[in-house]
Coordinates of C-alpha atoms and ligand atoms in Angstrom, one line a residue:
M3 CA -1.2 -9.1 -8.3
V4 CA 1.6 -7.0 -9.6
S5 CA 3.5 -8.0 -12.8
F6 CA 7.6 -7.3 -12.8
T7 CA 6.9 -5.8 -15.5
S8 CA 4.7 -3.3 -14.1
I9 CA 6.9 -3.0 -11.1
L10 CA 10.1 -2.0 -13.3
T11 CA 8.4 0.5 -15.8
A12 CA 7.4 2.9 -12.5
G13 CA 10.9 3.5 -11.7
L14 CA 11.3 5.1 -15.3
L15 CA 7.8 6.5 -15.0
A16 CA 8.5 7.9 -12.0
T17 CA 11.4 9.9 -13.6
T18 CA 9.8 11.7 -16.2
A19 CA 7.3 13.3 -13.6
L20 CA 10.2 15.3 -12.3
A21 CA 9.9 17.9 -15.4
V22 CA 6.8 19.3 -13.9
P23 CA 7.9 23.2 -13.0
H24 CA 8.5 23.8 -9.3
N25 CA 5.8 26.3 -9.0
M26 CA 3.1 24.2 -10.2
H27 CA 4.2 21.7 -7.5
M28 CA 3.4 25.1 -5.3
H29 CA 0.3 25.5 -6.5
R30 CA -1.1 21.8 -5.9
D31 CA 1.1 22.0 -2.3
L32 CA -1.4 24.8 -1.5
H33 CA -4.5 23.7 -2.5
K34 CA -3.7 20.4 -0.8
M35 CA -2.8 22.3 2.7
Q36 CA -6.0 23.6 2.3
K37 CA -8.2 20.6 1.8
R38 CA -6.7 17.3 3.0
T39 CA -8.0 15.4 6.0
S40 CA -7.6 12.3 5.8
T41 CA -4.8 10.4 7.2
K42 CA -5.4 6.5 6.2
R43 CA -6.1 7.0 2.2
G44 CA -3.1 6.3 0.1
A45 CA -2.4 5.6 -4.0
A46 CA -0.8 2.4 -5.0
Y47 CA 1.0 2.9 -7.9
N48 CA 2.9 2.3 -11.2
D49 CA 2.7 5.7 -13.4
V50 CA 3.4 8.5 -10.9
S51 CA 1.6 11.1 -12.7
T52 CA -1.9 9.3 -11.4
V53 CA -1.1 9.5 -7.8
T54 CA -1.0 13.4 -9.2
T55 CA -4.4 14.1 -10.0
L56 CA -6.0 11.7 -7.5
A57 CA -3.6 14.0 -4.6
E58 CA -5.5 17.1 -6.5
T59 CA -8.7 16.2 -4.5
G60 CA -7.0 16.9 -1.4
T61 CA -7.6 13.2 0.1
I62 CA -4.8 11.4 -0.6
S63 CA -1.6 11.2 2.7
W64 CA 0.5 8.3 1.3
A65 CA 1.6 6.4 -2.0
Y66 CA 3.5 3.1 -2.5
N67 CA 4.8 1.7 -5.8
W68 CA 5.8 -1.7 -4.6
V69 CA 9.3 -1.0 -5.0
F70 CA 11.9 1.9 -3.4
T71 CA 12.2 5.0 -5.8
T72 CA 14.2 7.1 -4.2
D73 CA 13.3 10.7 -6.2
T74 CA 9.6 9.5 -6.6
G75 CA 8.4 13.3 -8.2
L76 CA 5.0 12.8 -6.3
P77 CA 3.6 15.8 -5.0
S78 CA 4.5 17.4 -1.7
G79 CA 2.9 16.5 1.2
V80 CA 1.8 12.8 0.1
E81 CA 4.4 10.6 1.8
Y82 CA 6.0 8.0 -0.2
V83 CA 6.5 4.5 1.8
P84 CA 9.1 2.4 0.2
M85 CA 8.5 -1.9 0.3
L86 CA 10.8 -4.7 -0.4
W87 CA 8.9 -6.5 -2.3
G88 CA 10.9 -9.6 -2.2
T89 CA 14.2 -11.5 -2.8
S90 CA 14.8 -10.3 -5.9
F91 CA 14.6 -6.8 -4.7
F92 CA 17.6 -7.2 -2.0
S93 CA 20.7 -6.0 -4.1
G94 CA 20.1 -2.2 -4.1
W95 CA 17.8 -2.2 -0.8
L96 CA 21.1 -1.4 1.2
S97 CA 22.5 1.4 -0.4
A98 CA 18.8 3.0 -1.3
I99 CA 17.0 2.9 2.4
E100 CA 18.4 4.9 3.9
T101 CA 18.4 8.0 1.4
I102 CA 14.4 7.5 1.3
L103 CA 13.8 7.3 4.9
S104 CA 16.0 10.3 5.5
S105 CA 13.4 12.2 2.1
G106 CA 10.5 11.4 4.4
S107 CA 9.3 8.5 4.8
D108 CA 8.4 7.0 8.0
Y109 CA 7.4 3.3 7.5
I110 CA 8.8 0.2 5.5
M111 CA 6.6 -1.7 3.5
G112 CA 7.6 -5.4 3.8
F113 CA 7.6 -8.3 1.1
N114 CA 4.4 -8.4 -1.0
E115 CA 2.1 -11.9 -0.8
P116 CA 4.8 -13.9 0.7
D117 CA 1.7 -16.4 1.0
M118 CA 1.4 -16.9 -2.8
A119 CA 3.7 -19.2 -5.0
S120 CA 3.3 -16.4 -7.6
Q121 CA 4.4 -13.6 -5.7
A122 CA 6.9 -12.9 -3.5
D123 CA 6.5 -16.4 -2.0
M124 CA 8.5 -17.6 1.1
T125 CA 8.1 -19.7 3.7
P126 CA 7.1 -17.5 7.0
S127 CA 10.8 -18.6 8.2
E128 CA 12.6 -17.8 5.6
A129 CA 10.4 -14.8 5.8
A130 CA 11.4 -14.2 8.9
G131 CA 14.6 -14.2 8.3
Y132 CA 14.9 -11.8 5.7
Y133 CA 13.0 -9.7 7.5
M134 CA 15.2 -9.5 10.5
Q135 CA 18.1 -9.1 8.1
Y136 CA 16.8 -6.2 5.9
I137 CA 14.2 -4.7 7.3
T138 CA 14.6 -4.7 11.2
P139 CA 17.9 -3.1 11.4
F140 CA 15.6 0.6 10.0
S141 CA 13.4 0.2 13.1
G142 CA 14.9 2.9 14.7
S143 CA 14.5 5.1 11.8
A144 CA 11.0 4.4 10.6
K145 CA 8.1 2.0 11.4
L146 CA 8.1 -1.3 9.9
I147 CA 4.9 -2.6 8.3
S148 CA 4.6 -6.5 8.1
P149 CA 5.0 -8.6 5.0
A150 CA 1.4 -8.1 2.6
V151 CA -0.4 -11.5 3.2
T152 CA -3.7 -12.0 1.2
S153 CA -6.8 -12.9 2.0
S154 CA -6.6 -16.4 1.3
S155 CA -8.5 -18.8 3.8
T156 CA -6.7 -21.6 2.8
D157 CA -4.0 -23.0 5.8
G158 CA -0.8 -21.8 5.1
Q159 CA -1.8 -18.7 3.3
G160 CA -3.3 -15.2 4.3
L161 CA -3.5 -14.9 8.0
S162 CA -2.9 -18.2 8.8
W163 CA 0.5 -17.5 7.1
F164 CA 1.3 -13.9 9.1
E165 CA 0.5 -15.9 12.7
E166 CA 3.5 -18.5 11.7
F167 CA 5.4 -15.5 10.8
M168 CA 4.8 -13.9 14.1
T169 CA 6.2 -16.8 15.7
D170 CA 9.4 -16.4 14.1
C171 CA 9.5 -13.0 14.0
S172 CA 8.6 -12.2 17.4
S173 CA 11.9 -10.2 18.0
C174 CA 11.6 -8.0 14.6
N175 CA 10.1 -4.6 16.1
I176 CA 7.0 -5.0 13.1
T177 CA 4.6 -2.5 14.2
G178 CA 1.8 -2.9 11.6
L179 CA -0.1 -5.7 9.6
A180 CA -0.6 -5.4 5.6
V181 CA -2.7 -7.4 3.8
H182 CA -4.8 -7.6 0.5
W183 CA -8.4 -8.3 0.1
Y184 CA -9.8 -9.2 -3.3
G185 CA -13.2 -10.4 -3.1
D186 CA -17.2 -10.2 -4.5
S187 CA -18.8 -8.0 -1.8
V188 CA -18.3 -4.8 0.5
D189 CA -19.4 -7.5 3.3
D190 CA -16.5 -10.2 2.7
L191 CA -14.3 -7.0 3.0
K192 CA -15.7 -5.8 6.0
T193 CA -15.4 -9.6 7.5
F194 CA -11.9 -10.3 6.3
V195 CA -10.5 -7.1 8.2
E196 CA -12.3 -7.3 11.2
D197 CA -9.9 -10.8 11.3
A198 CA -7.2 -8.8 10.7
V199 CA -7.4 -6.3 13.0
S200 CA -8.0 -8.7 15.8
T201 CA -4.9 -10.7 14.4
A202 CA -2.8 -8.2 14.6
S203 CA -4.1 -6.9 18.1
N204 CA -3.2 -10.7 19.4
Y205 CA 0.4 -9.8 18.4
G206 CA -0.2 -6.3 20.5
L207 CA 0.2 -4.1 16.7
E208 CA -1.3 -0.5 16.9
E209 CA -2.0 -0.9 12.9
V210 CA -3.3 -2.7 10.0
W211 CA -2.9 -1.2 6.5
V212 CA -5.3 -2.6 3.7
T213 CA -2.7 -1.9 0.5
E214 CA -4.1 -3.7 -2.2
F215 CA -7.9 -4.6 -2.1
A216 CA -10.7 -4.5 -4.7
L217 CA -14.0 -6.4 -6.6
N218 CA -12.5 -9.9 -8.2
A219 CA -14.0 -8.3 -11.2
D220 CA -12.2 -5.4 -11.0
I221 CA -8.4 -7.1 -11.1
S222 CA -7.6 -6.3 -14.7
G223 CA -9.4 -2.8 -14.9
V224 CA -12.7 -1.8 -13.3
A225 CA -15.4 -3.9 -15.0
D226 CA -18.7 -1.8 -14.4
Q227 CA -17.9 2.0 -13.0
S228 CA -21.0 2.1 -11.5
T229 CA -20.6 -1.3 -9.2
T230 CA -17.5 -0.4 -8.4
A231 CA -18.2 2.8 -7.3
E232 CA -21.0 1.8 -4.9
F233 CA -18.7 -0.8 -3.7
V234 CA -15.6 1.7 -3.3
T235 CA -18.2 4.5 -1.4
E236 CA -19.3 2.0 0.8
A237 CA -15.8 0.6 1.6
V238 CA -14.0 3.7 2.1
A239 CA -16.5 5.2 4.4
W240 CA -16.5 1.7 6.7
L241 CA -12.6 1.7 6.2
D242 CA -12.4 5.4 7.6
A243 CA -14.4 4.8 10.5
Q244 CA -12.7 1.6 11.6
S245 CA -9.9 2.7 14.7
G246 CA -8.0 -0.3 13.7
V247 CA -7.2 0.6 10.2
T248 CA -4.7 3.1 9.8
R249 CA -4.1 3.4 6.5
Y250 CA -5.5 1.7 3.0
S251 CA -5.1 1.8 -0.7
Y252 CA -7.3 0.8 -3.6
F253 CA -5.9 -1.4 -5.9
M254 CA -4.8 0.3 -8.0
C255 CA -4.1 4.4 -8.8
A256 CA -4.1 3.9 -12.6
D257 CA -6.1 4.4 -15.8
N258 CA -8.7 1.8 -16.5
Y259 CA -9.1 1.6 -12.7
L260 CA -9.6 5.1 -10.4
L261 CA -8.7 6.7 -13.5
T262 CA -9.8 7.1 -17.4
D263 CA -7.6 8.7 -19.9
G264 CA -5.5 10.3 -16.8
A265 CA -8.4 11.9 -15.4
L266 CA -10.6 10.8 -12.3
N267 CA -13.2 8.3 -13.4
S268 CA -16.6 7.7 -11.1
V269 CA -15.1 5.4 -9.3
G270 CA -12.1 7.6 -8.5
S271 CA -14.5 10.4 -7.6
A272 CA -15.8 8.2 -5.1
Y273 CA -12.8 6.9 -3.4
T274 CA -11.6 10.6 -2.8
S275 CA -15.5 11.8 -2.5
T276 CA -15.1 12.0 1.5
S277 CA -12.2 12.8 3.8
I278 CA -12.2 12.1 7.7
Ligands
LIG317 C1 14.1 -3.2 18.7 O1 13.7 -2.1 19.4 C2 14.2 -1.9 20.5 C3 13.5 -0.7 21.1 O2 13.7 0.7 20.3 C4 15.4 -1.8 20.1 O3 16.0 -1.5 21.4 C5 16.1 -3.5 19.4 O4 17.3 -3.0 19.4 C6 15.3 -3.3 18.2 N1 15.4 -4.6 18.1 C7 16.1 -5.1 17.3 C8 16.3 -6.2 16.8 O5 17.2 -4.1 16.2

């Protein structure tokens, strides 16, 4: 769901955040260490300052920005997870990924919605070949998350794309399945995530990550904050209770989504109001 424009802007915005004085980071870190207990909840972001705001609640443990950024400016204690979005990002990958892993990232995320023509757009066998070439070589230094598939139930998309991919990538050393969900109710989210968890367990995968989720009405920004806050409250409580789901991130950590004018709005408060 993320445009190339927002992906490319992300790098620039991340750089500006480095201007924050060191002692401010220290102050926030102390605050966070006292409060943070959730290990699942993350931030999907383009602008790192929005993650800083979200992380002040002490309930955010990881973040990603659909790309691989060597100098993120994230508050310390929030793990940055690099993603290899798709073929257009291959050229810089090998020179950056080792630096990122040595900076404290424990995971690598695979391609973004390869089951969609408008996104990474790969057949399962193409994706398996690329995965083996670009991501599997790092299985000694990171845990490897699958390409993130959509919640489409059309044959050849979503979990059925993933199943085909896994027949070609059974020796890719993948340890987790990533999925995205867009739909109209929290019950639909639960049904889809339960399917994802059972699919993952068929391949012996330890983890399911829900790396984008939102109501269809909110894809271009939250349409009605009270409806969405209610959805997010129930979704987060349920996701926290699922042992098969090890990480999740709402779409997205940005103004007009979890924030309004740079501050948490009621949706952002709902997303960060509980910790497990
Ligand atoms: C997968 O992981 C195992 C165990 O760490 C390792 O021996 C093997 O070389 C890896 N496979 C590939 C294709 O890198």
